[in-house]
Backbone as a ProteinNet text record, in pm:
[ID]
protein_1_A
[PRIMARY]
MTDHRAIVEAILAGKREQFRLLVEEFQRLVSHIVFRMIPESQDREDICQEVFVKVYQNLGSFRFGSKLSTWVAQIAYNTCLTALSRKQLIIDDGFADRVEDSRPEWSASEMWRPDYRHESDDTATIVRREIDQLPPIPGTILVLFHLENMSLQQIAQVFTMPEGTIKSHLFRARKMLKERLTAKYQWEEV
[TERTIARY]
17201.4	17271.3	17421.9	17492	17635.3	17710.2	17807	17892.7	18010	17991.1	18092.5	18223.3	18214.4	18335.9	18423.5	18360	18435.3	18498.4	18424.6	18477.4	18594.2	18577.8	18685	18809	18790	18904.5	18972.9	18894.9	18953.1	19035	18982.9	19055.3	19184.8	19175.8	19295.1	19397.2	19349.9	19440	19502.6	19470.6	19533.5	19444.9	19319.8	19227.9	19158.2	19233.9	19185.2	19062.9	19043.6	18927.3	18796.2	18802.5	18683.8	18633.6	18722	18683.1	18572.2	18571.9	18467.5	18328.3	18314.2	18185.5	18140.6	18237.3	18202.4	18164.1	18238.1	18206.5	18065.7	18034.4	17900.8	17791.1	17816.2	17714.5	17693.7	17801.2	17791.6	17795.8	17797.3	17803.1	17682.1	17564.9	17443.6	17446	17485.3	17494.4	17590.2	17708.5	17808.9	17756.9	17694.2	17639.6	17533.2	17446	17343.5	17407.2	17508.2	17571.8	17645.2	17728	17809.1	17720.2	17618.8	17533.1	17452.2	17422.7	17348.6	17440.7	17564.7	17653.8	17736	17768.3	17859.9	17779.4	17786.9	17704.7	17752.1	17879.9	17933.8	17940.3	17867.7	17855.6	17988.2	18079.6	18206.3	18294.6	18271.6	18350.7	18296.9	18172	18105.1	18168.8	18197.1	18254.2	18391.3	18473.2	18605.9	18595.1	18499.8	18483.9	18433	18343.9	18299.5	18418.2	18504.3	18622.6	18715.3	18730.2	18814.9	18763.1	18631.8	18571.1	18613	18602.2	18634.9	18785	18867.2	19011.6	19037	18970.6	18987.4	18934.9	18822.5	18768.1	18871.3	18926.9	19026	19149.8	19199.5	19321	19301	19180.4	19154.6	19078.7	19057.7	18980.7	19039.7	19170.8	19236.2	19203.8	19159	19125.9	18980	18898.2	18758.1	18748.9	18681.2	18676.5	18538.4	18445.2	18309.4	18237.9	18274.5	18202.1	18069.7	18056.7	17932.5	17913.9	17804.2	17781.6	17881.7	17923.2	18016.1	17955.2	17825.6	17759.4	17769.1	17760.5	17772.8	17913.1	18011.8	18151.8	18179.8	18130.1	18148.7	18077.5	17956.7	17881.9	17955.5	18016.1	18090.8	18213.3	18280.1	18393.9	18345	18231.5	18176.2	18143.4	18077.7	18040.2	18164.5	18261.9	18383.7	18463	18464	18532	18462.9	18331.8	18257.1	18290.2	18294.5	18328.6	18468	18561.5	18697.9	18699	18627.7	18621.3	18558.5	18454.6	18389.5	18480.4	18554.1	18643.8	18759.8	18804.6	18908.8	18861.5	18734.5	18678.7	18618.2	18630.4	18579.9	18431.2	18356.4	18211.7	18147	18034.2	17961	17844.2	17823.4	17714.2	17588.3	17481.9	17351.8	17289.4	17266.6	17210	17058.1	16999.6	16854.6	16783.3	16855.1	16790.2	16786.7	16856.1	16850.8	16735	16663.3	16554.3	16614.6	16566.9	16618.1	16508.7	16546.8	16451.3	16432.7	16543.3	16536.4	16612.4	16558.7	16625.4	16690.1	16824.5	16895.2	16944.4	16899.8	16943.1	16879.5	16948.7	16892.9	16772.3	16686.4	16565.2	16587.4	16707.6	16733.2	16777.1	16770.7	16795.8	16918.5	17025.4	17147.7	17130.7	17056.9	17043.9	16960.8	16879.8	16800.9	16886.2	16993.1	17069.3	17131.8	17156.9	17214.3	17109	16983.3	16875.8	16862.3	16852.2	16839.5	16710.5	16606.7	16479	16460.2	16569.9	16562.7	16503.3	16404.5	16344.7	16330	16385.9	16387.9	16249.1	16157.3	16026.2	15921.5	15963.6	15869.8	15791.9	15663.4	15580.5	15526.2	15581.2	15529.2	15567.6	15492.7	15506.2	15647.1	15706.5	15840.4	15942.2	15932.6	16026.1	16006.8	15883.5	15854.7	15911.6	15889.3	15940.1	16092.9	16157.3	16304.6	16357.7	16292.1	16334.3	16324.9	16220.7	16204	16301.3	16332.5	16433.4	16567.1	16597.3	16723.8	16732.5	16620.8	16619.8	16635.2	16633.3	16649.8	16795.2	16819.8	16958.6	17033.3	17165.4	17242.6	17227.8	17241.1	17240.3	17103	16995.5	16866.1	16825.8	16858.5	16825.6	16898.7	17026.4	17104.8	17051.6	17016.5	16959.8	16828.7	16744.5	16618.8	16644.2	16740	16773.4	16828.5	16919.3	16977.6	16870.7	16777.7	16674.9	16571.5	16520.2	16409.6	16453.4	16562.2	16603	16708.9	16796.8	16901	16865.4	16752.4	16701.6	16800.7	16873.6	16965.6	16886.8	16925.4	16859	16905.6	16831.4	16871.6	17008.3	17031.9	17159.6	17274.9	17253.8	17357.9	17384.6	17278.2	17294.5	17366.1	17334.9	17404.3	17553.8	17590.3	17731.8	17797.2	17727.1	17781.4	17809.5	17714.8	17726.7	17795	17827	17881.1	17800.1	17670	17574.2	17490	17435.6	17343.9	17219.7	17162.6	17045	16930	16916.3	16811.4	16828.9	16952.7	16979.5	16942.5	16971.5	16934.7	16782.7	16711.4	16564.9	16514.1	16577.1	16537.3	16559.2	16674.4	16702.9	16603.4	16572.9	16478.7	16339.4	16296.6	16166.5	16163.9	16270.7	16280.6	16279.2	16351.2	16354.5	16215.8	16146.7	16011.4	15918.2	15930.7	15846.6	15876.1	16004	16039.4	15991	16005.1	15960.5	15809.4	15736.3	15590.5	15551.5	15619.4	15589.5	15616.9	15727.4	15763.2	15659.4	15621.2	15526.5	15387.4	15341.5	15207.6	15204.2	15310.9	15314	15326.5	15410.1	15439.8	15335.8	15283.9	15194.1	15052.1	15027.1	14896.2	14840.7	14930.9	14887.7	14811.6	14699	14615.5	14678	14716.3	14768.8	14909.9	15005.2	15145.9	15197.2
-8775.8	-8839.5	-8824.5	-8931.9	-8935.6	-8861.4	-8782.6	-8712.9	-8804.3	-8885.7	-8984.5	-8919	-8807.7	-8740.6	-8698.5	-8642.6	-8598.5	-8717	-8825.7	-8944.6	-9003.1	-9015.6	-9069.9	-8981.1	-8850	-8758.9	-8769.3	-8786	-8801.3	-8930.2	-9037	-9165	-9152.6	-9091.7	-9075.2	-8981.1	-8892.5	-8800.5	-8865.9	-8993.2	-9065.5	-9093.7	-9049.7	-9074.9	-9209.8	-9314.6	-9449.9	-9488.5	-9427.9	-9461	-9425.1	-9334.8	-9296.4	-9411.6	-9506.1	-9619.4	-9701.2	-9701.7	-9772.5	-9724.8	-9594.2	-9539.9	-9600.2	-9615.8	-9677.7	-9823.9	-9893.4	-10034.7	-10046.3	-9964.6	-9968.9	-9937.4	-9842	-9804.1	-9908.8	-9973.5	-10065.5	-10212.9	-10242.3	-10381.4	-10461.3	-10404.2	-10473.3	-10498.1	-10397.9	-10411.9	-10524.7	-10523.9	-10626.5	-10763.8	-10771.4	-10898.7	-10952.4	-10865.1	-10909.7	-10974.3	-10911.8	-10964.3	-11094.1	-11093.3	-11211	-11329.5	-11306.5	-11417	-11473.7	-11392.2	-11441.4	-11516.8	-11473.5	-11528.9	-11649.8	-11655.9	-11758.5	-11869.5	-11990.8	-12099	-12153.4	-12144.2	-12204.2	-12102.2	-12130.2	-12032.6	-12002.9	-12099.7	-12074.9	-11975.6	-11955.3	-11862	-11719.1	-11702.5	-11573	-11462.5	-11490.2	-11386.6	-11343.4	-11440.5	-11408.4	-11322.3	-11353.3	-11277.5	-11136.3	-11122.5	-10987.8	-10904.8	-10965.5	-10894.1	-10860.8	-10953.6	-10930	-10811.8	-10801.1	-10689.1	-10557.1	-10546.8	-10420.6	-10391.6	-10494.9	-10473.5	-10413.6	-10467.8	-10415.6	-10272.6	-10245.6	-10108.6	-10014	-10050.8	-9965.3	-9946.2	-10055.1	-10048.2	-9966.5	-9965.1	-9898.3	-9767.4	-9721.5	-9600.2	-9479.6	-9476.3	-9366.3	-9360.8	-9471.2	-9473.5	-9436.2	-9425.3	-9387.5	-9238.3	-9206.1	-9067.8	-9003.7	-9064.3	-9011.2	-8993.5	-9075.4	-9075.6	-9149.1	-9231	-9300.9	-9292.7	-9349.3	-9349.9	-9444	-9411.4	-9495.4	-9633.9	-9639.8	-9769.1	-9858.1	-9799.4	-9876.8	-9933.1	-9852.1	-9893.4	-10006.1	-9992.2	-10095.9	-10224.6	-10211.8	-10329.3	-10399.7	-10323.1	-10383.6	-10458.9	-10403.9	-10473.4	-10603	-10597	-10716.2	-10823.5	-10783.1	-10877.5	-10939.4	-10857.7	-10908.8	-10998.6	-10966.6	-11050.7	-11186.7	-11187	-11313.8	-11395.9	-11330.7	-11402.5	-11463.8	-11388.4	-11439.1	-11558.9	-11548.6	-11658.6	-11782.6	-11763.3	-11876.3	-11940	-11857.3	-11912.9	-11988.3	-11942.2	-12015	-12154.6	-12166.8	-12296.8	-12367.9	-12306.1	-12360.6	-12393.3	-12301.4	-12316.5	-12236.3	-12282.7	-12214.7	-12140.7	-12017.8	-11936.6	-11966	-11995	-12017.4	-11881.2	-11851	-11720.3	-11721.2	-11836	-11844	-11866.4	-11875.6	-11892.2	-12037.1	-12125	-12267.3	-12329.5	-12418.2	-12488.2	-12589.5	-12585.5	-12677.6	-12775.3	-12901.9	-13004.3	-13004.1	-12992.8	-13001.8	-12885.3	-12829.6	-12721.6	-12781.5	-12779.3	-12843.7	-12743.5	-12619.9	-12521.6	-12551.1	-12520.4	-12547.7	-12459.7	-12505.7	-12432.1	-12334.7	-12284	-12182.1	-12057	-11947.3	-11819.1	-11751.5	-11748.7	-11685.5	-11535.5	-11472.5	-11327.1	-11283.2	-11373.1	-11337.2	-11334.3	-11410.1	-11427.4	-11297.9	-11201	-11074.4	-10985	-11017.9	-10934.7	-10955.3	-10848	-10863.2	-10932.7	-10925	-10986.3	-11123.8	-11187.5	-11316.9	-11422.9	-11492.9	-11605.8	-11718.5	-11832.8	-11944.2	-11990.6	-11997.4	-12053.4	-11946.1	-11827.9	-11719.3	-11742.4	-11711.3	-11727	-11594.6	-11481.9	-11355.9	-11341	-11261.5	-11248.6	-11209.1	-11110.7	-11065.8	-11178.3	-11257.6	-11368.7	-11474.8	-11504.5	-11603.4	-11555.9	-11430.6	-11376.6	-11379.6	-11337.1	-11340.8	-11482.6	-11576.5	-11716.3	-11765.1	-11727	-11769.6	-11695.8	-11571.3	-11498.7	-11570.1	-11622.1	-11693.6	-11820.9	-11870	-11992	-11963.4	-11836	-11799.8	-11817.5	-11835.8	-11843.3	-11714.6	-11721.9	-11607.6	-11476.9	-11478.7	-11351.8	-11284.7	-11352.5	-11283.7	-11249.4	-11338.2	-11311.1	-11188.8	-11176.2	-11060.5	-10932.7	-10938.8	-10821.1	-10780	-10876.7	-10848.3	-10781.5	-10833.1	-10776.4	-10634.8	-10614.7	-10481	-10379.8	-10421.3	-10330.3	-10299.5	-10403.8	-10383.3	-10358.1	-10417.9	-10399.3	-10291	-10277	-10174.6	-10049.3	-10050.5	-9936.1	-9883.6	-9973.6	-9932.3	-9921.6	-9828.6	-9811.3	-9920.5	-9939.3	-10036.3	-10000.2	-9871	-9824.7	-9860.2	-9840.4	-9874.4	-10024.7	-10103.5	-10249.1	-10293.3	-10230.4	-10262.2	-10233.2	-10126.2	-10095.7	-10202.1	-10245.4	-10347.3	-10476	-10520.6	-10647.7	-10635.1	-10514.2	-10485.6	-10557	-10532.5	-10586.9	-10471.9	-10487.3	-10383.8	-10374.8	-10257.1	-10234.3	-10327.4	-10354.9	-10446.6	-10586.8	-10631.3	-10763.2	-10764.2	-10655.4	-10643.7	-10648.9	-10579.4	-10583.4	-10725.6	-10799.5	-10938.8	-11024.6	-11008.4	-11083.2	-11046.6	-10917.8	-10872.5	-10930.3	-10927	-10983.7	-11133.3	-11201.1	-11345.9	-11376.5	-11297.4	-11318.4	-11299	-11195.3	-11170.8	-11285.9	-11332.8	-11443.1	-11569.9	-11601.8	-11721	-11708.5	-11589.9	-11567.9	-11587.1	-11531	-11545.5	-11692.6	-11764.7	-11907.3	-11985	-11954.5	-12024.6	-11996.4	-11869.5	-11832.6	-11891	-11884.4	-11936.9	-12089	-12156.5	-12303	-12351.5	-12287.3	-12334.3	-12289.3	-12168.8	-12112.4	-12090.3	-12125.5	-12108.8	-11968.1	-11870.5	-11732.1	-11692.5	-11628	-11586.6	-11469.9	-11366.9	-11245.4	-11219.5	-11248.3	-11224.5	-11115
-6164.1	-6275.1	-6253.7	-6278.3	-6254.9	-6365.5	-6326.1	-6422.8	-6455.9	-6558.9	-6596.1	-6638.3	-6707.2	-6753.2	-6635.1	-6532.4	-6414.7	-6342	-6332.2	-6265	-6343.8	-6475	-6559.4	-6549.7	-6558.1	-6548.6	-6412.5	-6306.1	-6172.3	-6162.5	-6218.8	-6216.9	-6295.3	-6412.1	-6495.7	-6431.5	-6344.2	-6273.1	-6149.5	-6127.8	-6017.8	-5898.6	-5902.8	-5790.8	-5814.1	-5788.2	-5817.5	-5735.4	-5620.7	-5537.8	-5608.5	-5706	-5782.5	-5870.5	-5899.5	-5983.4	-5916.9	-5784.6	-5709.6	-5752.1	-5780.2	-5823.3	-5956.2	-6047	-6175.7	-6157.5	-6073.6	-6048.3	-5990.6	-5891.8	-5830.2	-5931.5	-6018.8	-6116.2	-6224.8	-6269.2	-6382.1	-6344.1	-6216.2	-6171.1	-6219.2	-6210.6	-6254.2	-6404.2	-6482	-6627.2	-6664.4	-6606	-6635	-6593.4	-6476.9	-6429.6	-6524.3	-6573.1	-6667.6	-6789.9	-6844.6	-6965.7	-6935.2	-6832.4	-6800.9	-6762.9	-6680	-6637.6	-6753.1	-6853.9	-6971.1	-7067	-7077.6	-7179.9	-7132	-7005.4	-6954.4	-6885.9	-6938.8	-6884.8	-6750	-6721.6	-6600.4	-6487.3	-6380.5	-6271.5	-6202.9	-6196.7	-6128.2	-6204.1	-6331.9	-6412	-6408.1	-6373.3	-6386.2	-6302	-6176.6	-6090.3	-6140.7	-6181.9	-6235.5	-6360.6	-6445	-6569.4	-6538.8	-6442.8	-6402.7	-6355.5	-6274.7	-6227.8	-6344	-6436.4	-6553.6	-6635.9	-6647.1	-6720.5	-6656.6	-6525.2	-6459.3	-6462.1	-6463.2	-6479.8	-6618.4	-6720.6	-6856.7	-6868.4	-6803.2	-6803.9	-6745.1	-6631	-6564.5	-6652.9	-6709.7	-6791.6	-6919	-6971.9	-7099.2	-7086.2	-6964.7	-6943.1	-7016.2	-7028.5	-7098.3	-7246.6	-7303.4	-7446.6	-7472.8	-7367.2	-7385.8	-7419	-7529.1	-7578	-7569.7	-7501.6	-7486.5	-7619.6	-7717.7	-7845.1	-7833.2	-7729.6	-7697.6	-7546.4	-7499.4	-7355.3	-7290.1	-7170.3	-7096.9	-7073.2	-7048.5	-7025.7	-7149.3	-7268.2	-7391.5	-7404.3	-7373.2	-7380.5	-7281.5	-7158.3	-7056.2	-7098.8	-7152.2	-7197.9	-7311	-7399.8	-7510.3	-7457.6	-7358.8	-7297.4	-7232.1	-7163.9	-7099	-7203.2	-7309.7	-7415.4	-7479.9	-7514.3	-7577.2	-7482	-7353.9	-7255.2	-7246.4	-7252.9	-7253.3	-7377.6	-7493.3	-7616.7	-7607.3	-7552.7	-7535.8	-7441.3	-7331	-7234.6	-7297.1	-7374.6	-7440.4	-7544.8	-7618.5	-7720.5	-7655.7	-7537.6	-7464.6	-7427.7	-7396.2	-7359.8	-7480	-7595.6	-7722	-7714.2	-7656.2	-7648.5	-7760.6	-7806.8	-7912.9	-7849.4	-7892.7	-7839.7	-7919.2	-7849	-7910.6	-7937.8	-8065.2	-8098.6	-8098.5	-8073.4	-8062.5	-8193.5	-8303.3	-8431.8	-8478.3	-8409.4	-8443.6	-8366.8	-8433.5	-8364.7	-8269.1	-8146.4	-8045.4	-8006.7	-7993.9	-7955.7	-7804.4	-7731.4	-7586	-7524.1	-7419.6	-7347.1	-7223.9	-7220.9	-7110.5	-7006	-7012.9	-6913.5	-6779.1	-6671.5	-6539	-6510.3	-6423.3	-6388	-6273.3	-6253.9	-6153.4	-6224.6	-6156.9	-6220	-6160.8	-6237.3	-6188.8	-6172.2	-6263.2	-6255.2	-6135.8	-6081.6	-5964.5	-5838.3	-5835.6	-5713.4	-5663.3	-5750.5	-5704.9	-5641.6	-5662.5	-5608.6	-5458.5	-5380.1	-5235.4	-5193.7	-5274.7	-5237.8	-5301.8	-5343.2	-5408.9	-5314.7	-5363.9	-5292.5	-5393.5	-5362.4	-5457.4	-5498.9	-5408.1	-5438.3	-5469.1	-5503.1	-5527.3	-5656.2	-5652.8	-5772	-5822.9	-5778.6	-5828.9	-5976.3	-6047.2	-6192	-6235.3	-6169.2	-6209	-6197.1	-6092	-6072.9	-6180.2	-6212	-6316.5	-6449.4	-6483.3	-6610.3	-6612.2	-6503.4	-6497.7	-6513.4	-6448.2	-6457.1	-6601.8	-6671.6	-6811.1	-6903.8	-6873.7	-6952.1	-6941.3	-6823.3	-6803.7	-6886.5	-6933.3	-7013.3	-7163.6	-7201.6	-7342.3	-7384.2	-7513.6	-7562	-7527.1	-7510.2	-7460.1	-7537.4	-7667	-7741.1	-7739	-7781.5	-7774.2	-7631.3	-7537	-7397.2	-7344.3	-7380.1	-7336.2	-7398.8	-7525.5	-7593.2	-7526.5	-7493.6	-7424.8	-7290.1	-7214.4	-7083	-7096.8	-7192.3	-7210.2	-7250.6	-7335.8	-7384.2	-7275.2	-7209.7	-7115.9	-6972	-6926.8	-6787.3	-6770.8	-6868.7	-6860.7	-6939.9	-7007.8	-7084.3	-7187.2	-7250.4	-7356.4	-7486.4	-7570.6	-7699.4	-7796.1	-7903.8	-8006.1	-8063.9	-8080.9	-8133.9	-8038.5	-7909.4	-7812	-7811	-7815.5	-7815.9	-7942.8	-8055.3	-8180.7	-8168.2	-8098.3	-8074.5	-7988	-7885.2	-7794.3	-7870.2	-7950.4	-8020.4	-8156.3	-8196.6	-8329.6	-8437.4	-8430.5	-8526.9	-8579.9	-8699.6	-8749.2	-8659.6	-8654.4	-8572	-8611.4	-8740	-8787	-8730.9	-8718.4	-8661	-8513.4	-8445.2	-8303.1	-8289.4	-8378.7	-8375.4	-8395.5	-8487.6	-8512.7	-8388.4	-8325.7	-8202.8	-8093.7	-8080.2	-7977.9	-8004.2	-8130.1	-8167.6	-8136.2	-8173.4	-8149.9	-7999.4	-7921.2	-7775.8	-7714.8	-7757.3	-7705.7	-7742.6	-7866	-7913.3	-7833.3	-7813.8	-7736.8	-7592.7	-7533.9	-7397	-7387.2	-7481.4	-7481.3	-7494.8	-7584.9	-7602.5	-7474.4	-7409.1	-7284.3	-7176	-7163.9	-7058.6	-7084.1	-7209	-7237.7	-7226.5	-7268	-7259.6	-7115.7	-7039.8	-6904.7	-6802.4	-6819	-6718.7	-6769.9	-6895.3	-6957.5	-6938.8	-6953.7	-6940.6	-7066.3	-7046.2	-7158.1	-7233.5	-7159.9	-7222.6	-7174.7	-7260.5	-7226.9	-7315.5
[MASK]
++++++++++++++++++++++++++++++++++++++++++++++++++++++++++++++++++++++++++++++++++++++++++++++++++++++++++++++++++++++++++++++++++++++++++++++++++++++++++++++++++++++++++++++++++++++++++++++

């Protein structure tokens, strides 16, 4: 287990090379959030870099009142919101009924995986592909809870929402995922 306090103190003491350790540890977390929230693929890498610049610039204000991963995730989420507002895009929270799903049938979150294969039909790939088709907020909450193992309380801190709202989004995301999987793949038990 990484000693975040020691790494943060080393960075603040001028050992900037230690920041690489934080980037390596939280790169997947940041990518999950950015890839779920930002619709345009050409913006995603820039926003990921912007997140880590903000983490570095604000590291001195982190007081270990929460987990470092929660703080980094909150910076990632807020950076995405700022980027979306700059482009005047509206975030789909998943609670509006949609007639047509216009998201592409490719999976951005799979591309960072070393074993990514475009035509793969294994169960994990199918589920990831369908998660990528969920609306950004419930989909991101589902990813943070199940793939990043964040608690409901931590996710509530990231989104600055009550824990009950996070539970509702998580329930809704699971329901939408189950509906997508059963409709598309005729799976009996999802």
